[in-house]
Coordinates of C-alpha atoms and ligand atoms in Angstrom, one line a residue:
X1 CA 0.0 0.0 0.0
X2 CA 1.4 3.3 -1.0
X3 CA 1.6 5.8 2.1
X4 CA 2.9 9.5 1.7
X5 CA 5.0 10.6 4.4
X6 CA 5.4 14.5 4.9
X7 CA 8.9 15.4 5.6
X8 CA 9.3 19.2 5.7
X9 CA 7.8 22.3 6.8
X10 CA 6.1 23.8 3.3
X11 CA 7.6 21.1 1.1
X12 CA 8.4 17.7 1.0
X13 CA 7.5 13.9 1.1
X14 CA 8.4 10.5 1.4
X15 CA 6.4 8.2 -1.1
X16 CA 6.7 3.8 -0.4
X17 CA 5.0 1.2 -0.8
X18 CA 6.1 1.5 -4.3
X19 CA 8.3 -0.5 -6.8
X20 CA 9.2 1.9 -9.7
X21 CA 11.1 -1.0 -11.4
X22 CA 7.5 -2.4 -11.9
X23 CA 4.8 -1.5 -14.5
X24 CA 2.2 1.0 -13.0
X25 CA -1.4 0.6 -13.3
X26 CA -3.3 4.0 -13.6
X27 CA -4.4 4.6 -10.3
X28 CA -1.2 4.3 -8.6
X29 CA 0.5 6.4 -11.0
X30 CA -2.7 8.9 -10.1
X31 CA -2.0 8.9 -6.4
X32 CA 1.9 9.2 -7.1
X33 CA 1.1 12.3 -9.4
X34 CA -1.3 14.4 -6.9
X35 CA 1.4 13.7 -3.6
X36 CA 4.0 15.0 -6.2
X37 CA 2.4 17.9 -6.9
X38 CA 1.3 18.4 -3.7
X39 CA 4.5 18.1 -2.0
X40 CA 6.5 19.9 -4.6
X41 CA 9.5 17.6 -4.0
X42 CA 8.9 13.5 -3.6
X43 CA 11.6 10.9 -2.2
X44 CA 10.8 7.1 -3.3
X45 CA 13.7 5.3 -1.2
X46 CA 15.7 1.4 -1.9
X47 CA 14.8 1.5 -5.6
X48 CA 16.6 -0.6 -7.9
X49 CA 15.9 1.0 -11.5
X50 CA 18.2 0.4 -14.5
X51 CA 17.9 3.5 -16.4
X52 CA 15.4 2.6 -18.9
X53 CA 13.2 1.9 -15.9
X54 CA 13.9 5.4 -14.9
X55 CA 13.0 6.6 -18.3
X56 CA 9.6 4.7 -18.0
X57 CA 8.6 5.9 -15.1
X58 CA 9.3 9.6 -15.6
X59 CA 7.8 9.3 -19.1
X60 CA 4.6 9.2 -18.0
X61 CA 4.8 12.6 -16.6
X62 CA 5.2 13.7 -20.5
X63 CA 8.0 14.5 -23.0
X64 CA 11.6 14.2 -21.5
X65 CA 14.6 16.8 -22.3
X66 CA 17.7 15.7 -24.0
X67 CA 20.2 17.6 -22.5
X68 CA 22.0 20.9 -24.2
X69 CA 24.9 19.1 -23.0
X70 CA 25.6 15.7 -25.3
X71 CA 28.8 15.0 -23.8
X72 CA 26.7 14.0 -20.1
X73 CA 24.2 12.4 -21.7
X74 CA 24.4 8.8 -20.9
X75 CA 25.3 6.5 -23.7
X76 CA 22.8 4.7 -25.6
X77 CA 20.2 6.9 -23.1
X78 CA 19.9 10.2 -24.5
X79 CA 16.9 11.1 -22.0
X80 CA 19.6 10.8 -18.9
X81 CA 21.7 13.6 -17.8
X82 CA 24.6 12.2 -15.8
X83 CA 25.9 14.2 -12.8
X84 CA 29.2 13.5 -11.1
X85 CA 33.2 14.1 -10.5
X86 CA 33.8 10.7 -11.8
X87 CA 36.2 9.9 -14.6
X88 CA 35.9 7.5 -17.4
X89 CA 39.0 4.9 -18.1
X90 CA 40.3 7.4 -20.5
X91 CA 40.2 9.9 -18.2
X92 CA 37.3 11.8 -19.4
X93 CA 34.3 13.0 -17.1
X94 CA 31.6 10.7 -17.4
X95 CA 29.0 13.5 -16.3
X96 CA 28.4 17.3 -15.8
X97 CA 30.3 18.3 -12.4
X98 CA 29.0 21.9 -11.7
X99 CA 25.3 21.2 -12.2
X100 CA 23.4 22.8 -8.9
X101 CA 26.7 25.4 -7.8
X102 CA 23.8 27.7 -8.0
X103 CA 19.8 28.1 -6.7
X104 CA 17.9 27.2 -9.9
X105 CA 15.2 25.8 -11.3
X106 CA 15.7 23.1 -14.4
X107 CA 16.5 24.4 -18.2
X108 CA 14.2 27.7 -17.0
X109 CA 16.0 29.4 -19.4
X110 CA 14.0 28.0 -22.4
X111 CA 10.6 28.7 -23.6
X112 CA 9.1 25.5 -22.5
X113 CA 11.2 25.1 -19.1
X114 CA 10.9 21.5 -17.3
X115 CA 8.3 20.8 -15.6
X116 CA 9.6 17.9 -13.4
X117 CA 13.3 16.5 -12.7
X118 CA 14.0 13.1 -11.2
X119 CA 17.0 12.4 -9.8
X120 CA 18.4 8.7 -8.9
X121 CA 21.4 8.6 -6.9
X122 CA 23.6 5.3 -7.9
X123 CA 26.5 6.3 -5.6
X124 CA 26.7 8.6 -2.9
X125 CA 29.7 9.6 -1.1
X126 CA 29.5 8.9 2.6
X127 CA 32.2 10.6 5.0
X128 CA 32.6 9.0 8.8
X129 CA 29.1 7.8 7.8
X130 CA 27.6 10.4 7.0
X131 CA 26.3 11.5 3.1
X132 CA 27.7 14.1 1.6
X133 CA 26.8 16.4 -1.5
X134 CA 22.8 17.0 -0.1
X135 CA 20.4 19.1 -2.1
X136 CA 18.7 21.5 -1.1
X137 CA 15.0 23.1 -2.2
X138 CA 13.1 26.2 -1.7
X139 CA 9.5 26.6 -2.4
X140 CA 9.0 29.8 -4.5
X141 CA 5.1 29.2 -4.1
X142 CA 5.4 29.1 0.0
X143 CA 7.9 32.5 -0.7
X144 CA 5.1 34.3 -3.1
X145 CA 2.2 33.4 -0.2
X146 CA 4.2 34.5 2.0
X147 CA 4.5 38.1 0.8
X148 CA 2.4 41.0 1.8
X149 CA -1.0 41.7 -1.0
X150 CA 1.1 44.7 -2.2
X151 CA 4.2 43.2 -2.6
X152 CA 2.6 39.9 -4.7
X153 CA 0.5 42.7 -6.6
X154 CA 4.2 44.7 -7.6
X155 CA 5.8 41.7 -8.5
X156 CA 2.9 40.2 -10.9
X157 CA 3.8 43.4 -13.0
X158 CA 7.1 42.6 -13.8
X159 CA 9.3 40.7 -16.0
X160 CA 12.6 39.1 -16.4
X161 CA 15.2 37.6 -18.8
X162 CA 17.0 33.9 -18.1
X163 CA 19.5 33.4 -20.2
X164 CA 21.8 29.8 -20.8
X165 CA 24.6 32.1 -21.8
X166 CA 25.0 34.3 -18.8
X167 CA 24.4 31.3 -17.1
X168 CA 27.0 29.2 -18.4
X169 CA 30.1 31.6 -18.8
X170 CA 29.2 32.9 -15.0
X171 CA 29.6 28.8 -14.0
X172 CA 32.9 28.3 -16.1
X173 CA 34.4 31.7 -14.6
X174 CA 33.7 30.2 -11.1
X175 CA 34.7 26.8 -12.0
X176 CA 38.0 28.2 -13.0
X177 CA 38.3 30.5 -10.0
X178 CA 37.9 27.6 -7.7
X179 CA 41.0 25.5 -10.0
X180 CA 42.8 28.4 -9.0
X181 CA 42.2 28.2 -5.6
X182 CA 42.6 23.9 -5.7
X183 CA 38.7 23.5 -4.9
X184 CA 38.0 20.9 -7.1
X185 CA 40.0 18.4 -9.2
X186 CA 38.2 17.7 -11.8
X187 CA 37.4 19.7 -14.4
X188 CA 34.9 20.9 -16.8
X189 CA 35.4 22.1 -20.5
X190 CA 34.3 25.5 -21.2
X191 CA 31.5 25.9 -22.6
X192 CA 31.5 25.5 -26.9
X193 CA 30.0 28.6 -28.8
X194 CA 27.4 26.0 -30.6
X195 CA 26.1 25.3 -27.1
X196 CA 25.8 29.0 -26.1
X197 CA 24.5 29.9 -29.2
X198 CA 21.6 27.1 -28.8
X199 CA 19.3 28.5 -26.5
X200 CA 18.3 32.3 -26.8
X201 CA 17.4 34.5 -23.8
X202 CA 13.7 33.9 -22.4
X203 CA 11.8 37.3 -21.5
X204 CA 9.0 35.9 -19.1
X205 CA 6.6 36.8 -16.3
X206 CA 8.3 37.0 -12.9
X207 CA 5.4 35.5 -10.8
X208 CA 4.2 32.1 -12.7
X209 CA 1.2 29.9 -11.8
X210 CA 1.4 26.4 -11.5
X211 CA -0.4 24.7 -14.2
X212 CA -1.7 21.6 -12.2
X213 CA -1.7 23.3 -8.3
X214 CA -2.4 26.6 -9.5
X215 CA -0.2 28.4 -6.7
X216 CA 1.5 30.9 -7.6
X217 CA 5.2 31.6 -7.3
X218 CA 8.4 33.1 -8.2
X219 CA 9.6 32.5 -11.4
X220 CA 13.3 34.1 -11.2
X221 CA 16.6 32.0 -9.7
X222 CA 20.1 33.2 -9.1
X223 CA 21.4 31.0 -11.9
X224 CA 19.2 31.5 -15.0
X225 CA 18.2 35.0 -14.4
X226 CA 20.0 37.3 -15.8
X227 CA 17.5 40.5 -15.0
X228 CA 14.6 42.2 -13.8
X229 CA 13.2 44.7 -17.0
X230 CA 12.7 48.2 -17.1
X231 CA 15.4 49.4 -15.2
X232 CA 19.4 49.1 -14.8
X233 CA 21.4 46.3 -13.9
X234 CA 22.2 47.7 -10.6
X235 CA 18.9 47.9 -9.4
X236 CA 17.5 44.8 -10.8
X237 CA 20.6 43.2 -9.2
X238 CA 19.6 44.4 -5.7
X239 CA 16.2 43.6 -6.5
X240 CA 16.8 40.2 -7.1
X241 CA 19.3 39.8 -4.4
X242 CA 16.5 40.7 -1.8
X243 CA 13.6 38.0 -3.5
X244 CA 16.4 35.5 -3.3
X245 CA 17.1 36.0 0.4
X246 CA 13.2 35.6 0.9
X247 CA 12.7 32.8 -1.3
X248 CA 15.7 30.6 0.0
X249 CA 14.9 31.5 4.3
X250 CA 15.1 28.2 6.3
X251 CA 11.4 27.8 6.6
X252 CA 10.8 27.8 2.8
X253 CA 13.9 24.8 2.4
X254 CA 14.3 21.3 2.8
X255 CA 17.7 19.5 2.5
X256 CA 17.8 16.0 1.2
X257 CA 20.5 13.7 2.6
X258 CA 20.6 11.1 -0.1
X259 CA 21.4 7.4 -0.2
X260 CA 22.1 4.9 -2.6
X261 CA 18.4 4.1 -4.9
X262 CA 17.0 7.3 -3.8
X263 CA 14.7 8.8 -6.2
X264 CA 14.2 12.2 -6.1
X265 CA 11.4 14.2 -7.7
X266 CA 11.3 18.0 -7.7
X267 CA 8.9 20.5 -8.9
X268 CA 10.6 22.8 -11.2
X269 CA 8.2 25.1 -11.3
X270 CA 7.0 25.4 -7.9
X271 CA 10.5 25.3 -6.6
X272 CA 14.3 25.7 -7.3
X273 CA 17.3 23.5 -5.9
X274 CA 20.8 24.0 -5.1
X275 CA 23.6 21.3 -5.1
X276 CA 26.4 20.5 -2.6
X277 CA 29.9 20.1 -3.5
X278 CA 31.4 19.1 0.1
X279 CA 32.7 15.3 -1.4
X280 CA 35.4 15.7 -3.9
X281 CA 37.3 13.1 -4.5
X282 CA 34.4 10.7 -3.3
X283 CA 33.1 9.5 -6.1
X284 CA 29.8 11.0 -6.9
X285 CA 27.1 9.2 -9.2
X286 CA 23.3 10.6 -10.3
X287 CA 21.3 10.1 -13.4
X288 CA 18.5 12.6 -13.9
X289 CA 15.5 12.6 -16.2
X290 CA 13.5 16.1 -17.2
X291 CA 10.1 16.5 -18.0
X292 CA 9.4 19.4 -20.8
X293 CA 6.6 21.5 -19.0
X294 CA 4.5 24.4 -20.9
X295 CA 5.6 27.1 -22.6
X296 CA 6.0 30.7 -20.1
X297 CA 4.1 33.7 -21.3
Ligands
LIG301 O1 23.4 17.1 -7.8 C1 22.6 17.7 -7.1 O2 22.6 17.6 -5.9 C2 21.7 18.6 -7.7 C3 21.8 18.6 -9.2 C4 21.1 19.8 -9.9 O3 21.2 20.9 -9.4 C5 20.4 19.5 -11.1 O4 20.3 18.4 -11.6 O5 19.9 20.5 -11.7

């Protein structure tokens, strides 16, 4: 029997009962669907799922993402994204490393964002037993109800741009500041001028309601968003420094401490997500299927 276990404050459940390995009948997958949506973010624990199972499951949320970046997809699984510090025989990263350095919510940069990402964590690194590299998540509906009738009513005016570029050329400058500085050892190509030329900037409505819950929340994160319009970068800076700092406050976050089969399911619309990168040179090992979502206005 499938029970639903909340396990955070404004976000945040535990699903079992459940065997995502198996087929699903319709109902199930029903119940699944509403605690997800519900809970924003969804843990199924001690799964065993080969990655087509993981493709399965997640497909029937809708049309999954291929990655922007081919050289983490996994091979002969175009639909996974592989995340992790690991190397390959040859030497070569078998997966992006820097996904998650900042808050963000998945591929919001594109007209048709993702809707949903699930993550399935095939090796975590555990310290004097205790996981490392959590996740954290921070509900920009619970933020947007938070905020005083006014504040939601100035806000619903107002746009903003997220743009892959900015994004990516502000994660490589970091990247290589923290080589400088011997953070991390392994490395990440920069990104190629075909990748940052294949996905223009998105102008889009800074609050966005949920097309299944209908909440409303805060569409901007410190990764994809560039700016605020109709004023100067300064201001839209400060702006956006001061929504951040509400949207990511303890009471709006819940950390997942992962272990080995966990599978993960996050909101992307309702909420954005932040990685850890406490584990280096543990090996690190997640594959993650996107679901497209619709398009933003
Ligand atoms: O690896 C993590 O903990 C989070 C990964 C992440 O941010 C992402 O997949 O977008």
């Amino acid at each position: 029997m499938i029970t639903v276990t909340r396990i955070g404050k404004h976000l945040g459940a535990e699903i079992s009962g459940v065997d995502l390995s198996q087929p699903m009948d319709d109902n199930t997958f029903a119940r699944i669907s509403s605690a997800f949506f519900d809970h924003e973010v969804v843990v199924f624990r001690d799964q065993r799922l080969t990655p087509a199972q993981q493709i399965a499951f997640t497909r029937r949320f809708g049309i999954l993402e291929a990655h922007v970046r081919k050289e983490s997809r996994l091979g002969g699984h175009d639909e996974i994204f592989v995340l992790s510090n690991k190397l390959d025989a040859n030497g070569k990263a078998v997966g992006a490393q820097d996904a998650g350095r900042y808050w963000h919510s998945d591929l919001s940069y594109k007209r048709e964002p993702s809707m949903l990402s699930a993550l399935y964590a095939v090796e975590v690194p555990v310290k004097n037993g205790v996981a490392l590299g959590n996740t954290y998540f921070a509900s920009s509906t619970a933020a947007f109800a938070a905020l005083p009738e006014a504040e939601k009513q100035r806000l619903t005016k107002m746009r903003n741009v997220h743009s892959y570029r900015e994004y990516r050329l502000k994660n490589y400058a970091a990247q290589q500041e923290d080589e400088r500085r011997g953070i991390r050892t392994v490395q990440e190509h920069a990104p190629t001028p075909e990748q940052l030329a294949s996905v223009p900037d998105t102008e889009m409505n800074v609050v966005r309601e949920h097309p299944v819950t209908k909440r409303k929340g805060l569409f901007i994160n410190e990764g994809h968003t560039a700016y605020l319009t109709g004023m100067s970068r300064a201001e839209s800076d400060a702006e956006l420094a001061r929504l951040y700092a509400h949207i990511t406050q303890p009471a709006f976050v819940y950390c997942h401490s992962w272990r080995v089969g966990d599978l993960l399911m996050w909101d992307n619309i309702a909420l954005q997500h932040k990685a850890t990168f406490d584990y280096d040179p543990l090996p690190r090992l997640m594959y993650r299927t996107t679901v497209r979502g619709p398009a933003v206005l």
